[in-house]
XYZ file of C-alpha atoms in Angstrom:
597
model
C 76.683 -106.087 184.094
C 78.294 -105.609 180.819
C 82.101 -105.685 180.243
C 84.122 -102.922 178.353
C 85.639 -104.515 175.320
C 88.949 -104.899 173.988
C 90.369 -103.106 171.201
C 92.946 -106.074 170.031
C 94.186 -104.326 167.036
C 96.519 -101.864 168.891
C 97.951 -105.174 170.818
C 101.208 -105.927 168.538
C 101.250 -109.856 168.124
C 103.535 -110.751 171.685
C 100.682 -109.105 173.129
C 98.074 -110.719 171.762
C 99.752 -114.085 172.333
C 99.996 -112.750 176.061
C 96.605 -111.687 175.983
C 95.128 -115.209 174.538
C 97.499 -117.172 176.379
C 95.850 -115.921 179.722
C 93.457 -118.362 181.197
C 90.979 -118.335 184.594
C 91.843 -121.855 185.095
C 94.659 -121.238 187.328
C 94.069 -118.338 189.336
C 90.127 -119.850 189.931
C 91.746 -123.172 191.559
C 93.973 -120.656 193.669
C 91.027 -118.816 194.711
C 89.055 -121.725 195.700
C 92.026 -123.266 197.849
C 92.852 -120.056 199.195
C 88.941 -119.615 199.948
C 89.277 -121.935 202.507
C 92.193 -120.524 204.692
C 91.974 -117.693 206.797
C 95.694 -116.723 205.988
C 96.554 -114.731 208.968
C 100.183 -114.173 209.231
C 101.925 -116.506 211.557
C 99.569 -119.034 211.219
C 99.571 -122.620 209.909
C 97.020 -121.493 207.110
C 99.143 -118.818 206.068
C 102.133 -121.310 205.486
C 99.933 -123.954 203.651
C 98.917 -120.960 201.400
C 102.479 -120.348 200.376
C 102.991 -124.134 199.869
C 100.277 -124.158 197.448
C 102.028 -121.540 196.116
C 105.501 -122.798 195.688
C 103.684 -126.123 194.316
C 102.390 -124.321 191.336
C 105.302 -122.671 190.403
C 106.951 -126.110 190.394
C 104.054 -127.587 188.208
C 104.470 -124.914 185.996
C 108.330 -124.711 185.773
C 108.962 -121.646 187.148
C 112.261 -120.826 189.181
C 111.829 -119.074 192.903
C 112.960 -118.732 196.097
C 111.486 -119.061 199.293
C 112.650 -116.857 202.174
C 111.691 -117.524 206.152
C 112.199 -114.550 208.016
C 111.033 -113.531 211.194
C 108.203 -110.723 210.979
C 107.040 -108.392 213.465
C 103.292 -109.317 213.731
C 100.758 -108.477 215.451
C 97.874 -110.778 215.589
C 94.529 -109.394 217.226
C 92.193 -112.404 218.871
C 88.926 -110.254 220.608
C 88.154 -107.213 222.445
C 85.229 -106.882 225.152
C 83.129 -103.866 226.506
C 81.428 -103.955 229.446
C 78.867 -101.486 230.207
C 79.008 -100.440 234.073
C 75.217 -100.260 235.091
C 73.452 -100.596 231.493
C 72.847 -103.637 229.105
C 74.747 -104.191 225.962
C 74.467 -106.856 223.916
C 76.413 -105.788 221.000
C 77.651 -107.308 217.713
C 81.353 -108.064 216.705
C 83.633 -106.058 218.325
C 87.520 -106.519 217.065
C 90.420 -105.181 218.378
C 93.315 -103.873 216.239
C 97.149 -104.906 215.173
C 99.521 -103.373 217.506
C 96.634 -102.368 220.019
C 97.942 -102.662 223.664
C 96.752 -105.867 224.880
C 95.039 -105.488 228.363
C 91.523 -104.244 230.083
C 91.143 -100.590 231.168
C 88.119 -98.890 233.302
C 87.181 -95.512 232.850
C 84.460 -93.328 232.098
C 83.722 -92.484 227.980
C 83.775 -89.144 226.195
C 82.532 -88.842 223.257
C 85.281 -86.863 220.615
C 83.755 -86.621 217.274
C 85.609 -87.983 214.393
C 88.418 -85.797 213.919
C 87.564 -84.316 209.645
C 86.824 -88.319 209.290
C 88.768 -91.184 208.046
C 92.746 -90.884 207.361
C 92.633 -90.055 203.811
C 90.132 -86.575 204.743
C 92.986 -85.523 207.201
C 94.896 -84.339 204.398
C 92.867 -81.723 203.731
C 92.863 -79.980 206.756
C 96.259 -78.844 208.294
C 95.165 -78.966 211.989
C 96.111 -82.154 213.866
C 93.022 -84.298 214.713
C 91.034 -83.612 217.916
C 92.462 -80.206 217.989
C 89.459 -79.077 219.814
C 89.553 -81.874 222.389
C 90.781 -81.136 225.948
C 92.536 -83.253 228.830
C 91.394 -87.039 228.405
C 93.142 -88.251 231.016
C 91.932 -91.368 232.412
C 88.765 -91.407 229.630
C 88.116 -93.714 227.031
C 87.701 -91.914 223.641
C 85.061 -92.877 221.719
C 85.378 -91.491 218.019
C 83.520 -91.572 214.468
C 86.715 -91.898 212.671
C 85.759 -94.641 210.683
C 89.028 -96.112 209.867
C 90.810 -95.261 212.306
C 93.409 -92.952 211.208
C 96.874 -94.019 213.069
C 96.884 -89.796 213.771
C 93.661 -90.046 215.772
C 95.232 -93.100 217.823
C 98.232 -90.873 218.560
C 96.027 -87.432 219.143
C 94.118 -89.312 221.857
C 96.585 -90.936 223.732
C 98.868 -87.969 224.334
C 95.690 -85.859 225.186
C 95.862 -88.917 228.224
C 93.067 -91.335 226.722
C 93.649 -94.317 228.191
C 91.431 -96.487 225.483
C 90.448 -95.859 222.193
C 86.686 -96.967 220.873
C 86.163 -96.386 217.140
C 82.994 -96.832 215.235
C 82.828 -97.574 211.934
C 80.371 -97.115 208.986
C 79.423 -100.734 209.129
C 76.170 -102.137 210.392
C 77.245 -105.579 210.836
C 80.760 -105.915 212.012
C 83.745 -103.299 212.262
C 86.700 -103.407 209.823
C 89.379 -105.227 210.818
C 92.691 -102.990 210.842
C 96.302 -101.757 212.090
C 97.215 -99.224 214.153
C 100.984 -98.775 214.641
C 102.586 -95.938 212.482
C 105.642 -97.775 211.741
C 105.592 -98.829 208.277
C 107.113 -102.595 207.918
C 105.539 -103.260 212.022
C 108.742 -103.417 213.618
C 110.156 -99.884 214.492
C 113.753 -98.889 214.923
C 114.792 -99.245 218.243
C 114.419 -94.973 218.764
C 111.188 -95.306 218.078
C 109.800 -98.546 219.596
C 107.630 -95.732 221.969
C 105.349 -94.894 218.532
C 103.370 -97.900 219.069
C 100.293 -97.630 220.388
C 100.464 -98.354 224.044
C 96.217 -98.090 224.734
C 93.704 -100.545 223.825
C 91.459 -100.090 220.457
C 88.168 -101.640 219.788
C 86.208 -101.215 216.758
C 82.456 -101.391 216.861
C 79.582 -101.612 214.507
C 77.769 -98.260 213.588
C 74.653 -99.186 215.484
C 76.307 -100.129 218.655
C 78.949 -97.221 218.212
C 75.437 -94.731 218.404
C 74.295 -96.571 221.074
C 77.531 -96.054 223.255
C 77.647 -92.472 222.094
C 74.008 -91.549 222.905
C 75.027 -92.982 226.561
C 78.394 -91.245 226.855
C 76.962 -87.663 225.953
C 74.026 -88.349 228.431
C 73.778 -86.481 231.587
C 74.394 -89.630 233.817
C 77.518 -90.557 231.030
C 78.928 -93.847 230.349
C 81.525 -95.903 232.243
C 82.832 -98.877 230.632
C 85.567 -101.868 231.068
C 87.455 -102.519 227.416
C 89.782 -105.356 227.354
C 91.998 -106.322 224.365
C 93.850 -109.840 223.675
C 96.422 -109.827 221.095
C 99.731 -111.177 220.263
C 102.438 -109.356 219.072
C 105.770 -110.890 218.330
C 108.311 -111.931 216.078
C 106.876 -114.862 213.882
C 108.409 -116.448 210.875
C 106.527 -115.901 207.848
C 107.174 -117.185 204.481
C 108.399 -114.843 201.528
C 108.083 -116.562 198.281
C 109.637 -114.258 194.684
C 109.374 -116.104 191.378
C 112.203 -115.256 189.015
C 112.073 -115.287 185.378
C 114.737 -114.137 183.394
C 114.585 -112.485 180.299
C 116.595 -114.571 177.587
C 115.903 -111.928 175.043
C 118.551 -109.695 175.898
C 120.462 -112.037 178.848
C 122.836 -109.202 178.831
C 119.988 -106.908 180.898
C 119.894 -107.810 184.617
C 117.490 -105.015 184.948
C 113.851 -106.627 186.262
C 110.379 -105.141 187.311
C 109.065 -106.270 190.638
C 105.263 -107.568 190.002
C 103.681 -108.180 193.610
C 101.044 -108.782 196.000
C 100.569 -109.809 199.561
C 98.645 -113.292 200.259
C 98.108 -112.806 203.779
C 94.669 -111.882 204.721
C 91.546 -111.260 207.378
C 90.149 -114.186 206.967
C 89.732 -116.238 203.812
C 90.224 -112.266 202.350
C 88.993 -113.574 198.398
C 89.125 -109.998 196.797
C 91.815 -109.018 199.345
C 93.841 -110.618 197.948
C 93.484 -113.954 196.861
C 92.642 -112.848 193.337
C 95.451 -110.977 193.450
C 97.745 -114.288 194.468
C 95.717 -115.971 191.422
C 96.951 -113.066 189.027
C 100.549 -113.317 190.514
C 100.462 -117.072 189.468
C 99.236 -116.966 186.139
C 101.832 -113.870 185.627
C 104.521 -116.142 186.418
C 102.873 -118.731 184.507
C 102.435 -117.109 181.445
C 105.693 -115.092 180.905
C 107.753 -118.002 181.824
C 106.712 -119.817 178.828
C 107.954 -116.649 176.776
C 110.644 -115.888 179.128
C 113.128 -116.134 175.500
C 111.335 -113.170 174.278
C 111.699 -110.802 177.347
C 114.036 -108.152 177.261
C 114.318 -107.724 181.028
C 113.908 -109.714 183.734
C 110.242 -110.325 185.828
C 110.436 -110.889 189.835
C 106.907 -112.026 190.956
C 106.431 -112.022 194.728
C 104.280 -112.946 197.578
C 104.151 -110.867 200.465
C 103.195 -111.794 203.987
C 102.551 -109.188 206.997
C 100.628 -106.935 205.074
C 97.463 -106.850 207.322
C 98.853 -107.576 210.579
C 102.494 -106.660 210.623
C 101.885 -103.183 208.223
C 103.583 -104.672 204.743
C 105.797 -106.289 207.209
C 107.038 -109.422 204.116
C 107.634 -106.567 201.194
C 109.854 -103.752 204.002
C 111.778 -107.273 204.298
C 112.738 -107.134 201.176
C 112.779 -103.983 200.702
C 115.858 -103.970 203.640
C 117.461 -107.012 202.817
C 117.573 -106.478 198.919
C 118.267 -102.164 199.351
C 121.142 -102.165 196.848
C 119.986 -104.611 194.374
C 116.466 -102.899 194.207
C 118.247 -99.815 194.078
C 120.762 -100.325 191.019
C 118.582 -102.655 188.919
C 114.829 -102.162 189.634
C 113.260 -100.448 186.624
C 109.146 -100.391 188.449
C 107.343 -101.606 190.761
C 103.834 -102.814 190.392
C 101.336 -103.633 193.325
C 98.462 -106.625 192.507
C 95.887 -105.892 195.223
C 91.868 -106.462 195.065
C 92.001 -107.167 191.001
C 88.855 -109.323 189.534
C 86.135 -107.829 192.397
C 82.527 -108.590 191.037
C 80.685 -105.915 188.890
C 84.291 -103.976 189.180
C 83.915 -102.500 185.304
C 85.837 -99.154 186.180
C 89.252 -97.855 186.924
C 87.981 -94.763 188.558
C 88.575 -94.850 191.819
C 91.196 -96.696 193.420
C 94.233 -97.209 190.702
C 97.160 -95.363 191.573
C 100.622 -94.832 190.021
C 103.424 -92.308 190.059
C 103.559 -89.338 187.201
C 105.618 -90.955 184.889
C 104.111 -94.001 184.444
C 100.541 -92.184 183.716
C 100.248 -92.977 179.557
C 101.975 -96.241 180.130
C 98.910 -97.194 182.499
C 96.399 -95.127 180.533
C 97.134 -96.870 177.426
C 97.180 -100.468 178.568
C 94.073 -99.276 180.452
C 92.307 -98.234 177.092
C 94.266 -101.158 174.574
C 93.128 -103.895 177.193
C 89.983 -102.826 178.920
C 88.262 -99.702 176.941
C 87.250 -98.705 180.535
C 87.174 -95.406 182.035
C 89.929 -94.796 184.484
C 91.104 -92.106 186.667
C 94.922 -91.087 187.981
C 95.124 -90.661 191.782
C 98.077 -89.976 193.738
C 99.982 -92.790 195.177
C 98.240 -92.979 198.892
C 100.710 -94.155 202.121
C 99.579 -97.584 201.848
C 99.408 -101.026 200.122
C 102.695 -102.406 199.502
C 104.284 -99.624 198.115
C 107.228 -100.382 200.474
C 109.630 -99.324 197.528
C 109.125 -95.693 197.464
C 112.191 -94.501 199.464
C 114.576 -96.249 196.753
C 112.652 -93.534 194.522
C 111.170 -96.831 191.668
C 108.264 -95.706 189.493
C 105.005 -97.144 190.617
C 102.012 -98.219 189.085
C 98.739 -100.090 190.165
C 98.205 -100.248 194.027
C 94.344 -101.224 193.712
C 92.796 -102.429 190.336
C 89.335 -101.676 189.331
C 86.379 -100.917 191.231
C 83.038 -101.220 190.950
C 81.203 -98.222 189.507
C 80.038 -95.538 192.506
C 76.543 -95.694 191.257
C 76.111 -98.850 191.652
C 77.868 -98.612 195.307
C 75.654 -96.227 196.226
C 72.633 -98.214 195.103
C 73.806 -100.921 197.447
C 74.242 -98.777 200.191
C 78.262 -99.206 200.486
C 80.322 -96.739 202.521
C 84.003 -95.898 201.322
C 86.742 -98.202 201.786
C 90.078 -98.678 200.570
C 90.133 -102.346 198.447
C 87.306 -105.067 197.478
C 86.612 -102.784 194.358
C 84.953 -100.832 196.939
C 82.684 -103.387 198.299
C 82.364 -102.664 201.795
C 80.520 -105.805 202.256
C 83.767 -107.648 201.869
C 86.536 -105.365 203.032
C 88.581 -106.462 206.049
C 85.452 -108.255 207.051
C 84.474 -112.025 207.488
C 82.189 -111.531 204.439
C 84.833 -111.484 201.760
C 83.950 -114.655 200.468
C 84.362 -116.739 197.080
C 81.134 -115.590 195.393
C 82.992 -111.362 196.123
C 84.838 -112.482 192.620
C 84.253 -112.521 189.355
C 85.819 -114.662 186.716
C 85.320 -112.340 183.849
C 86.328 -109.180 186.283
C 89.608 -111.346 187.161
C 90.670 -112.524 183.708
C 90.498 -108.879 182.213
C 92.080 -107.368 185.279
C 95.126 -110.250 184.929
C 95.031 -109.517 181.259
C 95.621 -105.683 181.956
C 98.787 -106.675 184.501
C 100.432 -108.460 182.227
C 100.444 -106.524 178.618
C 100.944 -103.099 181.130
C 104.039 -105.315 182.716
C 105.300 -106.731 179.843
C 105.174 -103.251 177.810
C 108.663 -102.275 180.846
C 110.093 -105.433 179.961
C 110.094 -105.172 176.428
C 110.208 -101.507 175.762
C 113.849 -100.313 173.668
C 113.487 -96.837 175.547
C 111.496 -97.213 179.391
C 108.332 -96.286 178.985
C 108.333 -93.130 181.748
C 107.600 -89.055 181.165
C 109.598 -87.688 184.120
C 108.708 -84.491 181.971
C 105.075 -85.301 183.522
C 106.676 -85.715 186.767
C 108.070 -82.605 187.163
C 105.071 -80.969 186.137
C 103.263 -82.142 188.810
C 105.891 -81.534 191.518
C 105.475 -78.072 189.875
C 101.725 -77.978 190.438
C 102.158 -79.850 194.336
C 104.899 -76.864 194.896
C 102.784 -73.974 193.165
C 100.084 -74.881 196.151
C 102.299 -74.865 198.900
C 103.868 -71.506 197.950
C 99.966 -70.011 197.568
C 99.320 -70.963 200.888
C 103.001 -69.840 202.247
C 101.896 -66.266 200.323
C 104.571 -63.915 201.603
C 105.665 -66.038 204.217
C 107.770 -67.876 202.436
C 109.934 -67.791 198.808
C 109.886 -70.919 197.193
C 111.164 -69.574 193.845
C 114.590 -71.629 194.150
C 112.528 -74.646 193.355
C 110.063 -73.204 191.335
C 112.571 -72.239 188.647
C 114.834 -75.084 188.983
C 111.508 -77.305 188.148
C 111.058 -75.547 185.181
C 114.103 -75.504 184.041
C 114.217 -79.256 184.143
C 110.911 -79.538 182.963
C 112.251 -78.380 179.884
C 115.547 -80.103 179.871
C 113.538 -83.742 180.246
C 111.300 -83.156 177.678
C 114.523 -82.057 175.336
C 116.096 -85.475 176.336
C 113.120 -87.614 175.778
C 112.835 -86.695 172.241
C 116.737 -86.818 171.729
C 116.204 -90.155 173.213
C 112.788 -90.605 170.820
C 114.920 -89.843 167.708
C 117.524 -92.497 168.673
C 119.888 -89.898 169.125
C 120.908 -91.080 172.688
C 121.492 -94.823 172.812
C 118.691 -97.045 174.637
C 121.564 -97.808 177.421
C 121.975 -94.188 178.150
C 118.978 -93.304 177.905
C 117.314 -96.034 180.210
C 120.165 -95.244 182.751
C 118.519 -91.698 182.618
C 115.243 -92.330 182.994
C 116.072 -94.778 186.169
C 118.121 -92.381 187.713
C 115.696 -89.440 187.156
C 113.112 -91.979 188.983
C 115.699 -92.203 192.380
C 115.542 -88.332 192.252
C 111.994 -87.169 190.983
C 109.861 -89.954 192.173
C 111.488 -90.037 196.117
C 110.391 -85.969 196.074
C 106.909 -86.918 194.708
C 106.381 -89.353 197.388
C 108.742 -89.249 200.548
C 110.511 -87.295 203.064
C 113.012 -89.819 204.619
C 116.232 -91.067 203.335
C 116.408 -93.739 200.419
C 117.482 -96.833 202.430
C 114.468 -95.656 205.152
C 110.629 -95.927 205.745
C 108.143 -92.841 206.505
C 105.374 -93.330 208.717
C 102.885 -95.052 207.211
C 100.404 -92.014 207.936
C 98.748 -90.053 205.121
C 101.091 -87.843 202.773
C 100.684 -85.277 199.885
C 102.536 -85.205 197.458
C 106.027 -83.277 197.625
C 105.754 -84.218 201.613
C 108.880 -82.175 201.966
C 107.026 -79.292 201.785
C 103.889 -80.236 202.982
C 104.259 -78.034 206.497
C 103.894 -74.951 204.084
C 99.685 -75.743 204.545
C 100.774 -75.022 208.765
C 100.965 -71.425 207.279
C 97.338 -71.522 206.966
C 96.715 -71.722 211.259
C 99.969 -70.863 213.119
C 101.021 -67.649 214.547
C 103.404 -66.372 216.370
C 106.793 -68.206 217.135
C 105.456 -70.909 215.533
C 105.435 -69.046 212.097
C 108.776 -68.745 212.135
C 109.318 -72.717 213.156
C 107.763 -73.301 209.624
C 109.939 -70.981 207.737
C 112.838 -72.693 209.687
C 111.781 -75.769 208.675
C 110.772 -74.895 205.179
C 114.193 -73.196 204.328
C 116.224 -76.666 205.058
C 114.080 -78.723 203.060
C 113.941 -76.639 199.969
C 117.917 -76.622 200.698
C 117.920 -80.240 200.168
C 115.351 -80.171 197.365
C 117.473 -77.677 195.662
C 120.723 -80.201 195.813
C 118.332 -82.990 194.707
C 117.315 -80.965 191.325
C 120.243 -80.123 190.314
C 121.305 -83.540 190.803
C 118.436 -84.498 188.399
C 119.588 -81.616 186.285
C 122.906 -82.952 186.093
C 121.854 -86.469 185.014
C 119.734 -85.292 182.572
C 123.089 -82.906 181.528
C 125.423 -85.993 180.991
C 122.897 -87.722 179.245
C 122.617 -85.158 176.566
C 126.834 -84.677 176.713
C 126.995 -88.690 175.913
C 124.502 -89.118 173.084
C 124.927 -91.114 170.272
């Protein structure tokens, strides 16, 4: 399959060096060491994965540190089904992270699969298995594919007392998660939000199989039985730190990052994202004297079993630090799949960062590409501090060709289903020409924050689209609700950005000021793009649109009654607080222009 090519004459000549300087060497000895270790978190594999690590940084002269904290984890080891009164000899079945560990008996009802996987929820505003009665002492068995962490909920306070999914796959489920509490360990108030009934995953041809039984006169009675762990297990952290000698004066850094933990060996998820973490680090250290800023590379464990348990670590234990000095953050996960030519489907970043990607994308690559909103997921454990995001998947192989090979939709692999949370996601899943572009894109993208005078970021295009998010909600609110308050305010500082930026453009606001600005204006915009919660928190990790604030407007569309007026209630004090938190934006922007140069 060919490769798009590079166009090297818009690279200036630190980018070319970059770009040359890059090697597959490296990260293809990573991948074959890390090929062989199934890196679960909390396991010995997992810590001789960080070693190798932390012994390549050392080869290659390259300062870090390496935290041991104690992780919430939850590590699943089988499930069983029993059929009462029929045969079953069935393929792999898997249970799920934070699945109750036990064995339940009960008879099976069949539920449907609730609009489908998690990311189709969003488009309907009813809550799953709305049409689903009493389940008390019943198994559910549902199509949801995935396995939404809504569907887990839905079920078990309609009284189902197990949970059987089936998923698209004709070999063996996905493995997966199923706690909504972002980071795995929950505040102590809400230590009830994890799931206290026992999942199993099945195959698609065993999932028919149990459904054609269950929706037979006679039914289906069955006995499930999980076996987990789930504790408190120390997993290594490991955060390269190269300082920018450029400008030593600058203690702002971006965060580049990826998690190393895995199901299984996990070689496009994501050992070739460790191996483009390690020849970042490589790489820019030996130009760390002509950085501007300073690079933090890290390694995250706990992000399959313990739900980005390493990076909501950090995200806790450096808060204020992240907070003050953190200028992006960008995610390394499934980069260098086989045949993945395309940026179509899976790249995500935040509004302001779109023609920083887009142009790195087209410089580095001269593939197509595509800008999707930021989904509730990867390690994007950062988006309550409000820092601009970019990359949380990397290319992907084209859809054509997916479809050719009879892949369903998943979220990673560069869409290779054949390798996605399964045992199957094996050495020959990679490709060294995929990987070495993909590396080649992280690193000019990256280094284009470190070096850039002004930060590269259009909060102009930011609050555009909060516009356009807002403009829906108040079409499906119609009369019901006024949401003119924040409509004008966004225009107004729609404008007032994009009269900054080219002050700032013109070098008529100093570079100091006007990074300050943009940063700030990142705390403010980006947190109402993507959250709900307060900055030093974590939302659910269960889908979100953007503007979440204001998300309940799309209840408008099937409540009546009391409950109509529950929305309004509910609308009025968030667009209260959205209000404050504009003209808080409008007031940064304000002193900005006061203080120009």
């Amino acid at each position: 399959m060919s490769q798009p090519t590079t166009d090297r004459g818009v690279l200036d000549q630190f980018e070319q060096r970059l770009y040359d300087e890059v090697s597959i060497d490296e990260p293809w000895d990573l991948l074959e060491e890390f090929a062989t270790l199934n890196r679960v978190s909390g396991s010995d594999d997992e810590v001789a994965a960080a070693d190798y690590v932390c012994d390549r940084l050392d080869a290659n002269g390259v300062t870090y540190r390496r935290h041991e904290p104690e992780l919430y984890i939850s590590q699943p080891h089988g499930a069983t089904i029993e059929t009462i009164g029929k045969e079953f000899e069935p393929g792999p079945i898997k249970t799920v992270s934070f699945s109750a560990s036990t064995t339940v008996s009960g008879p099976v009802e069949y539920v449907g699969s609730a609009g489908g996987d998690l990311l189709e929820e969003e488009d309907d505003p009813r809550e799953p298995y709305h049409d689903v009665g009493d389940l008390s002492g019943r198994i559910a068995l549902t199509k949801a594919g995935s396995l939404s962490i809504r569907a887990v909920r839905k079920l078990s306070e309609k009284g189902a007392i197990g949970v059987i999914a089936i998923h698209k796959h004709d070999r063996e489920p996905h493995n997966g998660i199923a706690t909504p509490i972002w980071g795995g360990a929950p505040r102590y108030d809400e230590r009830e939000k994890i799931p206290d009934v026992p999942i199993a995953n099945v195959n698609s041809p065993d999932g028919e199989t149990l459904r054609e039984w269950a929706e037979s006169d006679e039914g289906l009675e069955i006995e499930l039985s999980t076996d987990l762990t789930t504790d408190w297990m120390e997993c290594p952290v490991v955060v390269a730190e190269i300082e920018g000698e450029a400008d030593p004066e600058n203690d702002d850094f971006v965060l580049l990052h990826g998690h190393y933990d895995s199901w299984y060996v996990g070689v496009t998820d994501n050992a070739t994202g460790d191996a483009g973490l390690l020849e970042a680090a490589r790489v820019f250290e030996q130009h760390s004297d002509e950085l501007d800023r300073n690079l933090r590379i890290a390694w995250w464990p706990g992000h399959s079993t313990g739900r980005y348990a390493g990076s909501t670590w950090y995200a806790d234990q450096f808060a204020q630090e992240l907070a003050e000095r953190c200028v992006a953050q960008v995610n390394m996960d499934s980069p260098g799949a086989k045949d993945a030519t395309e940026y179509t489907d899976m790249s995500c970043w935040t509004p302001e960062a779109h023609d920083l990607v887009g142009d790195a994308i087209d410089d580095v690559t001269g593939a197509p590409y595509e800008e999707h909103f930021p989904y509730r997921a990867g390690d994007y454990s950062f988006d309550n501090l409000g820092i601009t995001g970019f990359f949380m998947l990397s290319s992907n192989i084209p859809a054509e060709i997916r479809e050719e090979r009879g892949y369903h939709p998943v979220g990673g692999c560069g869409g290779n289903s054949d390798a996605w949370h399964v045992s199957t996601d094996t050495l020959e899943k990679a490709g060294e020409d995929e990987l070495l572009r993909d590396i080649r894109l992280y690193v000019i993208s990256v280094a284009r924050v470190l070096n850039a005078d002004v930060l590269p970021f259009d909060h102009a295009r930011t609050a555009a689209k909060l516009r356009e998010a807002v403009q829906r909600y108040d079409e499906a609110a119609g009369d019901r609700f006024d949401f003119s308050p924040t409509l004008n305010r966004l225009d107004a500082l729609k404008a007032e950005i994009e009269a900054f930026q080219d002050a700032a453009e013109a070098g008529e606001i100093d570079a100091t000021t006007a990074n300050d600005t943009i940063t700030s204006l990142s705390r403010v915009l980006t947190r109402l793009y993507l959250v709900e919660r307060g900055q030093f928190e974590q939302d659910p990790a269960t889908g979100r649109e953007p503007f979440p604030r204001f998300s309940v407007a799309r209840k408008f569309e099937v409540v009546e009654g009391d409950e109509v007026g529950f929305v309004e209630t509910q609308l009025t004090r968030e667009q209260n607080t959205v209000v404050g938190e504009l003209e808080r934006a409008r007031s940064i922007v304000a002193d900005a222009m006061g203080g120009g140069a």
